[in-house]
Short mmCIF file of C-alpha atoms in Angstrom, two decimals:
data_model
loop_
_atom_site.label_atom_id
_atom_site.label_comp_id
_atom_site.label_asym_id
_atom_site.label_seq_id
_atom_site.Cartn_x
_atom_site.Cartn_y
_atom_site.Cartn_z
CA UNK A 1346 -35.27 10.65 13.14
CA UNK A 1347 -35.73 6.96 11.48
CA UNK A 1348 -33.59 8.12 8.15
CA UNK A 1349 -30.75 9.50 10.47
CA UNK A 1350 -30.24 6.68 12.76
CA UNK A 1351 -30.26 4.40 9.50
CA UNK A 1352 -27.71 7.09 8.22
CA UNK A 1353 -25.90 6.88 11.27
CA UNK A 1354 -26.12 2.70 11.43
CA UNK A 1355 -24.06 3.04 7.65
CA UNK A 1356 -21.48 5.21 8.60
CA UNK A 1357 -19.90 4.13 11.71
CA UNK A 1358 -16.33 4.78 10.58
CA UNK A 1359 -17.33 8.14 10.09
CA UNK A 1360 -19.15 9.24 13.26
CA UNK A 1361 -15.90 7.34 14.97
CA UNK A 1362 -13.40 9.54 12.93
CA UNK A 1363 -15.69 12.55 13.75
CA UNK A 1364 -15.54 11.53 17.79
CA UNK A 1365 -11.54 11.32 17.78
CA UNK A 1366 -11.38 14.36 16.06
CA UNK A 1367 -13.36 16.48 18.22
CA UNK A 1368 -11.82 14.75 21.10
CA UNK A 1369 -8.39 15.92 20.24
CA UNK A 1370 -8.94 18.95 19.52
CA UNK A 1371 -9.84 19.29 23.38
CA UNK A 1372 -5.95 18.57 23.34
CA UNK A 1373 -4.90 20.83 20.99
CA UNK A 1374 -7.19 23.42 20.91
CA UNK A 1375 -7.81 24.79 16.95
CA UNK A 1376 -5.00 26.96 15.63
CA UNK A 1377 -3.22 28.32 12.74
CA UNK A 1378 -1.60 24.65 11.92
CA UNK A 1379 -4.93 22.98 11.76
CA UNK A 1380 -4.75 24.24 7.97
CA UNK A 1381 -2.19 21.92 7.26
CA UNK A 1382 -3.65 18.80 8.79
CA UNK A 1383 -5.59 18.10 5.47
CA UNK A 1384 -3.84 16.56 2.27
CA UNK A 1385 -5.93 17.99 -0.27
CA UNK A 1386 -4.17 16.08 -2.97
CA UNK A 1387 -5.44 12.33 -1.66
CA UNK A 1388 -9.12 14.17 -1.47
CA UNK A 1389 -8.98 15.62 -4.46
CA UNK A 1390 -7.64 12.64 -6.50
CA UNK A 1391 -10.15 9.79 -4.78
CA UNK A 1392 -12.84 12.00 -5.58
CA UNK A 1393 -11.96 12.20 -9.46
CA UNK A 1394 -11.40 8.59 -9.09
CA UNK A 1395 -14.94 7.71 -7.35
CA UNK A 1396 -16.97 10.14 -9.38
CA UNK A 1397 -16.05 8.72 -12.58
CA UNK A 1398 -16.32 5.18 -11.20
CA UNK A 1399 -19.71 5.97 -10.23
CA UNK A 1400 -20.45 7.71 -13.65
CA UNK A 1401 -19.62 4.72 -15.66
CA UNK A 1402 -21.49 2.33 -12.54
CA UNK A 1403 -24.81 4.62 -13.59
CA UNK A 1404 -24.31 3.20 -16.94
CA UNK A 1405 -24.73 -0.07 -15.92
CA UNK A 1406 -21.22 -0.86 -17.18
CA UNK A 1407 -19.93 -3.34 -14.48
CA UNK A 1408 -23.45 -5.76 -14.68
CA UNK A 1409 -23.40 -5.60 -18.42
CA UNK A 1410 -20.03 -6.64 -18.65
CA UNK A 1411 -20.26 -9.50 -16.03
CA UNK A 1412 -23.40 -10.27 -17.86
CA UNK A 1413 -21.71 -10.80 -21.15
CA UNK A 1414 -18.63 -12.71 -19.21
CA UNK A 1415 -21.51 -14.69 -17.50
CA UNK A 1416 -23.69 -15.68 -20.29
CA UNK A 1417 -21.08 -18.35 -21.23
CA UNK A 1418 -20.74 -20.04 -17.99
CA UNK A 1419 -22.93 -23.74 -17.53
CA UNK A 1420 -21.81 -24.55 -14.61
CA UNK A 1421 -21.45 -23.05 -10.40
CA UNK A 1422 -18.10 -23.40 -10.44
CA UNK A 1423 -17.20 -22.14 -13.20
CA UNK A 1424 -19.52 -18.81 -13.17
CA UNK A 1425 -18.28 -18.39 -8.97
CA UNK A 1426 -14.40 -18.55 -10.67
CA UNK A 1427 -16.21 -15.81 -13.24
CA UNK A 1428 -17.43 -13.75 -10.37
CA UNK A 1429 -14.20 -13.46 -8.21
CA UNK A 1430 -11.70 -12.90 -11.03
CA UNK A 1431 -14.02 -10.16 -12.06
CA UNK A 1432 -13.74 -8.52 -8.62
CA UNK A 1433 -9.88 -9.83 -8.06
CA UNK A 1434 -8.67 -7.71 -11.22
CA UNK A 1435 -11.46 -4.81 -11.58
CA UNK A 1436 -10.84 -3.74 -7.92
CA UNK A 1437 -7.41 -2.93 -9.08
CA UNK A 1438 -8.90 -0.16 -11.20
CA UNK A 1439 -11.95 0.67 -9.65
CA UNK A 1440 -11.19 0.11 -5.78
CA UNK A 1441 -12.20 -2.30 -3.75
CA UNK A 1442 -15.88 -0.97 -2.00
CA UNK A 1443 -16.61 -0.19 -6.08
CA UNK A 1444 -15.92 -3.88 -7.52
CA UNK A 1445 -17.90 -5.28 -4.20
CA UNK A 1446 -20.77 -2.69 -4.76
CA UNK A 1447 -21.49 -3.67 -8.18
CA UNK A 1448 -20.28 -7.50 -8.16
CA UNK A 1449 -21.80 -8.78 -4.52
CA UNK A 1450 -25.51 -7.59 -5.26
CA UNK A 1451 -25.47 -9.17 -8.71
CA UNK A 1452 -24.11 -12.54 -7.23
CA UNK A 1453 -26.63 -12.33 -4.35
CA UNK A 1454 -29.45 -11.92 -6.95
CA UNK A 1455 -27.71 -14.08 -9.52
CA UNK A 1456 -27.87 -17.13 -6.74
CA UNK A 1457 -31.56 -16.39 -5.73
CA UNK A 1458 -32.62 -16.28 -9.24
CA UNK A 1459 -30.91 -19.80 -9.77
CA UNK A 1460 -32.13 -21.30 -6.04
CA UNK A 1461 -28.90 -21.73 -4.62
CA UNK A 1462 -29.01 -19.31 -1.97
CA UNK A 1463 -26.85 -21.71 0.10
CA UNK A 1464 -23.87 -20.84 -1.35
CA UNK A 1465 -24.41 -17.14 -0.53
CA UNK A 1466 -22.20 -17.00 2.22
CA UNK A 1467 -19.12 -18.97 0.63
CA UNK A 1468 -19.43 -16.76 -2.72
CA UNK A 1469 -19.82 -13.20 -1.07
CA UNK A 1470 -16.75 -14.41 1.42
CA UNK A 1471 -15.12 -15.42 -2.09
CA UNK A 1472 -15.39 -12.05 -3.55
CA UNK A 1473 -14.81 -9.83 -0.48
CA UNK A 1474 -11.35 -11.54 -0.12
CA UNK A 1475 -10.87 -10.96 -3.83
CA UNK A 1476 -11.25 -7.60 -3.70
CA UNK A 1477 -9.11 -6.75 -0.94
CA UNK A 1478 -6.36 -8.67 -2.29
CA UNK A 1479 -6.80 -7.25 -6.21
CA UNK A 1480 -7.12 -4.01 -5.17
CA UNK A 1481 -3.79 -3.99 -3.25
CA UNK A 1482 -1.72 -4.21 -6.03
CA UNK A 1483 -2.29 -0.68 -7.53
CA UNK A 1484 -2.38 2.89 -5.93
CA UNK A 1485 -5.92 3.24 -6.90
CA UNK A 1486 -7.08 -0.04 -5.81
CA UNK A 1487 -8.12 1.29 -2.73
CA UNK A 1488 -8.08 4.11 -0.63
CA UNK A 1489 -4.84 3.18 1.73
CA UNK A 1490 -2.84 2.77 -1.29
CA UNK A 1491 -3.68 6.10 -2.71
CA UNK A 1492 -2.79 7.73 0.43
CA UNK A 1493 0.54 6.22 0.82
CA UNK A 1494 1.19 6.42 -2.41
CA UNK A 1495 0.84 10.07 -2.54
CA UNK A 1496 2.24 10.54 1.18
CA UNK A 1497 5.99 9.19 0.82
CA UNK A 1498 6.06 9.78 -3.09
CA UNK A 1499 6.67 6.06 -3.40
CA UNK A 1500 8.50 5.06 -6.86
CA UNK A 1501 6.04 2.52 -8.86
CA UNK A 1502 8.12 0.28 -9.49
CA UNK A 1503 9.01 -0.34 -5.29
CA UNK A 1504 5.14 -0.10 -4.80
CA UNK A 1505 4.47 -2.59 -7.35
CA UNK A 1506 7.57 -4.86 -5.75
CA UNK A 1507 6.41 -4.37 -2.54
CA UNK A 1508 2.19 -5.55 -3.11
CA UNK A 1509 2.97 -8.13 -6.28
CA UNK A 1510 4.54 -11.37 -3.63
CA UNK A 1511 1.20 -10.96 -1.32
CA UNK A 1512 -1.10 -10.55 -4.40
CA UNK A 1513 0.38 -13.64 -5.95
CA UNK A 1514 -0.01 -15.84 -2.73
CA UNK A 1515 -3.58 -14.53 -2.37
CA UNK A 1516 -4.68 -15.19 -5.80
CA UNK A 1517 -3.15 -18.56 -5.50
CA UNK A 1518 -4.97 -19.61 -2.60
CA UNK A 1519 -7.93 -18.18 -3.53
CA UNK A 1520 -8.03 -20.36 -6.17
CA UNK A 1521 -7.57 -23.29 -3.99
CA UNK A 1522 -10.68 -21.92 -1.69
CA UNK A 1523 -12.89 -21.72 -4.83
CA UNK A 1524 -12.06 -25.36 -5.60
CA UNK A 1525 -14.59 -25.85 -2.75
CA UNK A 1526 -17.46 -25.22 -5.18
CA UNK A 1527 -18.90 -27.98 -6.63
CA UNK A 1528 -19.24 -27.98 -10.19
CA UNK A 1529 -22.99 -27.53 -10.54
CA UNK A 1530 -25.25 -27.60 -13.81
CA UNK A 1531 -27.01 -24.53 -14.58
CA UNK A 1532 -29.99 -24.04 -16.41
CA UNK A 1533 -30.24 -21.27 -19.13
CA UNK A 1534 -31.19 -17.93 -18.03
CA UNK A 1535 -31.04 -14.36 -19.15
CA UNK A 1536 -30.59 -11.61 -17.09
CA UNK A 1537 -31.56 -8.41 -18.39
CA UNK A 1538 -29.05 -5.22 -17.88
CA UNK A 1539 -29.31 -2.26 -19.74
CA UNK A 1540 -26.41 -1.82 -22.22
CA UNK A 1541 -24.40 1.47 -21.82
CA UNK A 1542 -24.23 4.30 -24.21
CA UNK A 1543 -20.76 4.32 -26.40
CA UNK A 1544 -20.45 8.12 -26.01
CA UNK A 1545 -20.94 8.21 -22.52
CA UNK A 1546 -18.72 5.58 -21.89
CA UNK A 1547 -16.10 7.10 -23.97
CA UNK A 1548 -16.31 10.01 -22.40
CA UNK A 1549 -15.95 8.79 -19.09
CA UNK A 1550 -12.70 6.65 -20.06
CA UNK A 1551 -10.96 9.82 -21.15
CA UNK A 1552 -11.88 10.98 -18.03
CA UNK A 1553 -10.57 7.68 -15.93
CA UNK A 1554 -7.07 7.64 -17.80
CA UNK A 1555 -6.71 11.98 -16.28
CA UNK A 1556 -7.33 10.93 -13.02
CA UNK A 1557 -4.89 8.18 -13.29
CA UNK A 1558 -2.54 10.47 -14.85
CA UNK A 1559 -3.04 12.35 -11.32
CA UNK A 1560 -2.16 9.18 -8.91
CA UNK A 1561 0.98 8.71 -11.45
CA UNK A 1562 2.21 12.17 -10.95
CA UNK A 1563 2.36 12.85 -14.67
CA UNK A 1564 -0.72 15.37 -14.46
CA UNK A 1565 -1.15 17.82 -11.25
CA UNK A 1566 -3.94 16.90 -9.03
CA UNK A 1567 -6.01 20.16 -9.53
CA UNK A 1568 -6.07 20.21 -13.40
CA UNK A 1569 -7.20 16.75 -13.18
CA UNK A 1570 -9.93 17.14 -10.61
CA UNK A 1571 -11.00 20.60 -12.48
CA UNK A 1572 -11.40 18.64 -15.84
CA UNK A 1573 -13.54 15.72 -13.94
CA UNK A 1574 -15.56 18.08 -12.11
CA UNK A 1575 -16.43 20.06 -15.21
CA UNK A 1576 -17.27 17.24 -17.51
CA UNK A 1577 -19.41 15.72 -15.14
CA UNK A 1578 -21.30 19.34 -14.13
CA UNK A 1579 -21.86 19.47 -17.93
CA UNK A 1580 -22.68 15.86 -19.19
CA UNK A 1581 -23.41 14.20 -15.77
CA UNK A 1582 -24.43 16.25 -12.81
CA UNK A 1583 -26.25 13.26 -11.01
CA UNK A 1584 -23.55 11.31 -10.81
CA UNK A 1585 -21.91 13.76 -8.43
CA UNK A 1586 -25.01 12.93 -5.97
CA UNK A 1587 -23.67 9.30 -6.02
CA UNK A 1588 -20.09 10.00 -4.88
CA UNK A 1589 -18.98 8.47 -1.20
CA UNK A 1590 -18.96 11.98 0.67
CA UNK A 1591 -19.00 10.37 3.86
CA UNK A 1592 -15.51 8.32 2.94
CA UNK A 1593 -14.09 12.16 1.91
CA UNK A 1594 -15.65 13.17 5.17
CA UNK A 1595 -13.73 10.25 7.09
CA UNK A 1596 -10.02 11.43 5.40
CA UNK A 1597 -10.31 14.51 6.36
CA UNK A 1598 -11.47 13.48 10.13
CA UNK A 1599 -8.83 11.39 10.40
CA UNK A 1600 -6.18 14.01 8.58
CA UNK A 1601 -7.26 16.47 11.75
CA UNK A 1602 -6.88 13.92 14.82
CA UNK A 1603 -3.40 12.30 13.43
CA UNK A 1604 -2.24 15.95 12.75
CA UNK A 1605 -3.50 16.74 16.73
CA UNK A 1606 -1.71 13.16 18.32
CA UNK A 1607 1.33 14.26 16.04
CA UNK A 1608 1.33 17.54 18.59
CA UNK A 1609 0.76 15.54 22.16
CA UNK A 1610 4.33 14.24 23.02
CA UNK A 1611 3.75 11.39 25.06
CA UNK A 1612 1.00 9.99 22.64
CA UNK A 1613 3.84 10.88 19.69
CA UNK A 1614 6.63 9.16 21.34
CA UNK A 1615 4.88 6.18 22.24
CA UNK A 1616 3.69 5.14 19.06
CA UNK A 1617 6.98 6.02 17.72
CA UNK A 1618 8.88 4.08 19.52
CA UNK A 1619 6.74 0.88 18.80
CA UNK A 1620 6.79 1.08 15.59
CA UNK A 1621 10.36 1.49 14.83
CA UNK A 1622 11.46 -1.78 12.75
CA UNK A 1623 7.95 -3.17 13.36
CA UNK A 1624 5.38 -1.28 10.32
CA UNK A 1625 4.32 -3.92 8.81
CA UNK A 1626 3.21 -6.13 11.90
CA UNK A 1627 1.84 -3.12 13.91
CA UNK A 1628 0.42 -2.01 10.46
CA UNK A 1629 -1.38 -4.86 9.92
CA UNK A 1630 -2.80 -5.29 13.74
CA UNK A 1631 -4.44 -2.03 13.74
CA UNK A 1632 -5.96 -2.51 11.15
CA UNK A 1633 -7.33 -5.32 12.91
CA UNK A 1634 -9.35 -2.85 15.25
CA UNK A 1635 -9.95 0.99 13.16
CA UNK A 1636 -9.66 -0.48 9.83
CA UNK A 1637 -6.67 -0.21 7.31
CA UNK A 1638 -7.56 3.23 5.86
CA UNK A 1639 -7.35 4.96 9.04
CA UNK A 1640 -4.36 2.92 10.41
CA UNK A 1641 -2.59 3.97 7.43
CA UNK A 1642 -3.26 7.70 8.11
CA UNK A 1643 -2.46 7.19 11.66
CA UNK A 1644 0.48 5.17 11.33
CA UNK A 1645 2.16 7.16 8.64
CA UNK A 1646 2.65 10.09 10.91
CA UNK A 1647 5.40 8.20 13.06
CA UNK A 1648 7.41 6.36 10.41
CA UNK A 1649 9.11 7.04 7.18
CA UNK A 1650 9.43 3.26 5.87
CA UNK A 1651 6.31 3.88 3.90
CA UNK A 1652 6.83 0.59 1.60
CA UNK A 1653 7.09 -1.59 5.34
CA UNK A 1654 3.44 0.22 6.31
CA UNK A 1655 1.87 -0.19 3.00
CA UNK A 1656 2.97 -4.11 3.23
CA UNK A 1657 1.04 -4.13 6.93
CA UNK A 1658 -1.84 -1.90 5.89
CA UNK A 1659 -2.88 -3.84 2.81
CA UNK A 1660 -2.09 -7.27 4.81
CA UNK A 1661 -4.47 -5.94 7.60
CA UNK A 1662 -6.95 -5.41 5.42
CA UNK A 1663 -8.07 -9.32 5.77
CA UNK A 1664 -9.02 -10.62 9.40
CA UNK A 1665 -11.70 -9.06 11.54
CA UNK A 1666 -14.91 -7.80 9.84
CA UNK A 1667 -13.69 -4.31 10.26
CA UNK A 1668 -10.25 -4.59 9.20
CA UNK A 1669 -11.17 -3.43 5.64
CA UNK A 1670 -14.21 -1.00 5.04
CA UNK A 1671 -15.15 -2.76 1.86
CA UNK A 1672 -15.86 -6.10 4.38
CA UNK A 1673 -18.50 -4.18 5.61
CA UNK A 1674 -20.26 -3.59 2.44
CA UNK A 1675 -20.23 -6.89 1.40
CA UNK A 1676 -21.73 -7.64 5.25
CA UNK A 1677 -24.39 -5.11 4.94
CA UNK A 1678 -25.73 -6.44 1.59
CA UNK A 1679 -25.48 -10.11 2.54
CA UNK A 1680 -27.49 -9.51 6.11
CA UNK A 1681 -30.68 -7.94 3.59
CA UNK A 1682 -30.74 -10.79 1.23
CA UNK A 1683 -33.45 -13.61 1.79
CA UNK A 1684 -32.08 -16.50 4.75
CA UNK A 1685 -29.81 -14.37 5.79
CA UNK A 1686 -27.40 -15.94 8.66
CA UNK A 1687 -24.96 -13.35 9.86
CA UNK A 1688 -23.92 -15.66 12.70
CA UNK A 1689 -22.87 -18.46 10.21
CA UNK A 1690 -21.72 -15.77 7.93
CA UNK A 1691 -18.78 -14.22 10.30
CA UNK A 1692 -17.50 -17.71 10.87
CA UNK A 1693 -16.87 -18.47 7.99
CA UNK A 1694 -15.46 -14.92 6.80
CA UNK A 1695 -13.60 -15.06 10.20
CA UNK A 1696 -12.19 -18.60 9.00
CA UNK A 1697 -10.92 -17.62 5.54
CA UNK A 1698 -9.57 -14.51 6.20
CA UNK A 1699 -7.55 -15.48 9.60
CA UNK A 1700 -5.45 -18.11 6.78
CA UNK A 1701 -5.35 -15.09 4.12
CA UNK A 1702 -3.51 -12.61 6.89
CA UNK A 1703 -1.58 -15.45 8.74
CA UNK A 1704 0.24 -16.48 5.22
CA UNK A 1705 0.70 -12.47 4.32
CA UNK A 1706 2.59 -12.25 7.59
CA UNK A 1707 4.57 -15.03 7.09
CA UNK A 1708 5.47 -14.44 3.98
#
């Protein structure tokens, strides 16, 4: 029972999505149209990307890369800039979730070893902002981008033109925020990290390219999925157990929920009337309540203005703690660290995020 309750606490969004899907079934009883609710292209593309990134993570590739970079740093400020930079640019390729899963525990352990735990709140908040902002730049950076890019069959040029201004502004603000970190000197330390196996990393690099070719519609998503799955079954089967299947299930539940909502006339008319011409604002505000991934899935059923919705849900990743699922990952790591102060963390997190959100909305 304790294990079940512990799992439930960590998968609140999945449980909410499941409850929403089940409740919607009472209003729209299951029928033949349910089969068309699930967007398998998005599900399989997301699986392929997560599986490859998990495989690389299992080889300690991200920790090893960070250690090599940080070994050249001699002050807290330079280390902070390096970590935030890694998170900002890394999230563009490995998703905001994976960037935080990799770098937040590393950062907390590093600060503990250096006796600088009092900077944990600031650096974890900055890492979270970096991941949510940097991931907005690419279709594979976060789940909502992957979904919207496929859902609206977006042109790559239009996509990048839409998100680039936000990412640039966010990057500049991040650098200004980081100047708050003092340039305290660090004592020389060694962090033991297992070196990745070159052969395995070469394989994972090829598989990552295969997954990317599917996202950019060069390769059929079913072929990409089959190649990644077959390769991992043969070469690295344990990786398949570490894929975030709860996130995939969350998408599935929201597909059902949204599909049913679209078939309830009163609900669909209300949303359609209120979102028209306000996709960016509605996307950002809805994200504050249900997070930006479910917001993207829900609102996409009621507008064809995919670019504006893309801007809204990416801007909406900043704000409340639940505005982005990735932010919850950082918070869960922080509250388990020695001397954690959750309320203080929430205060600083909200302050910095609101500044960022307002900047994005009033570009």
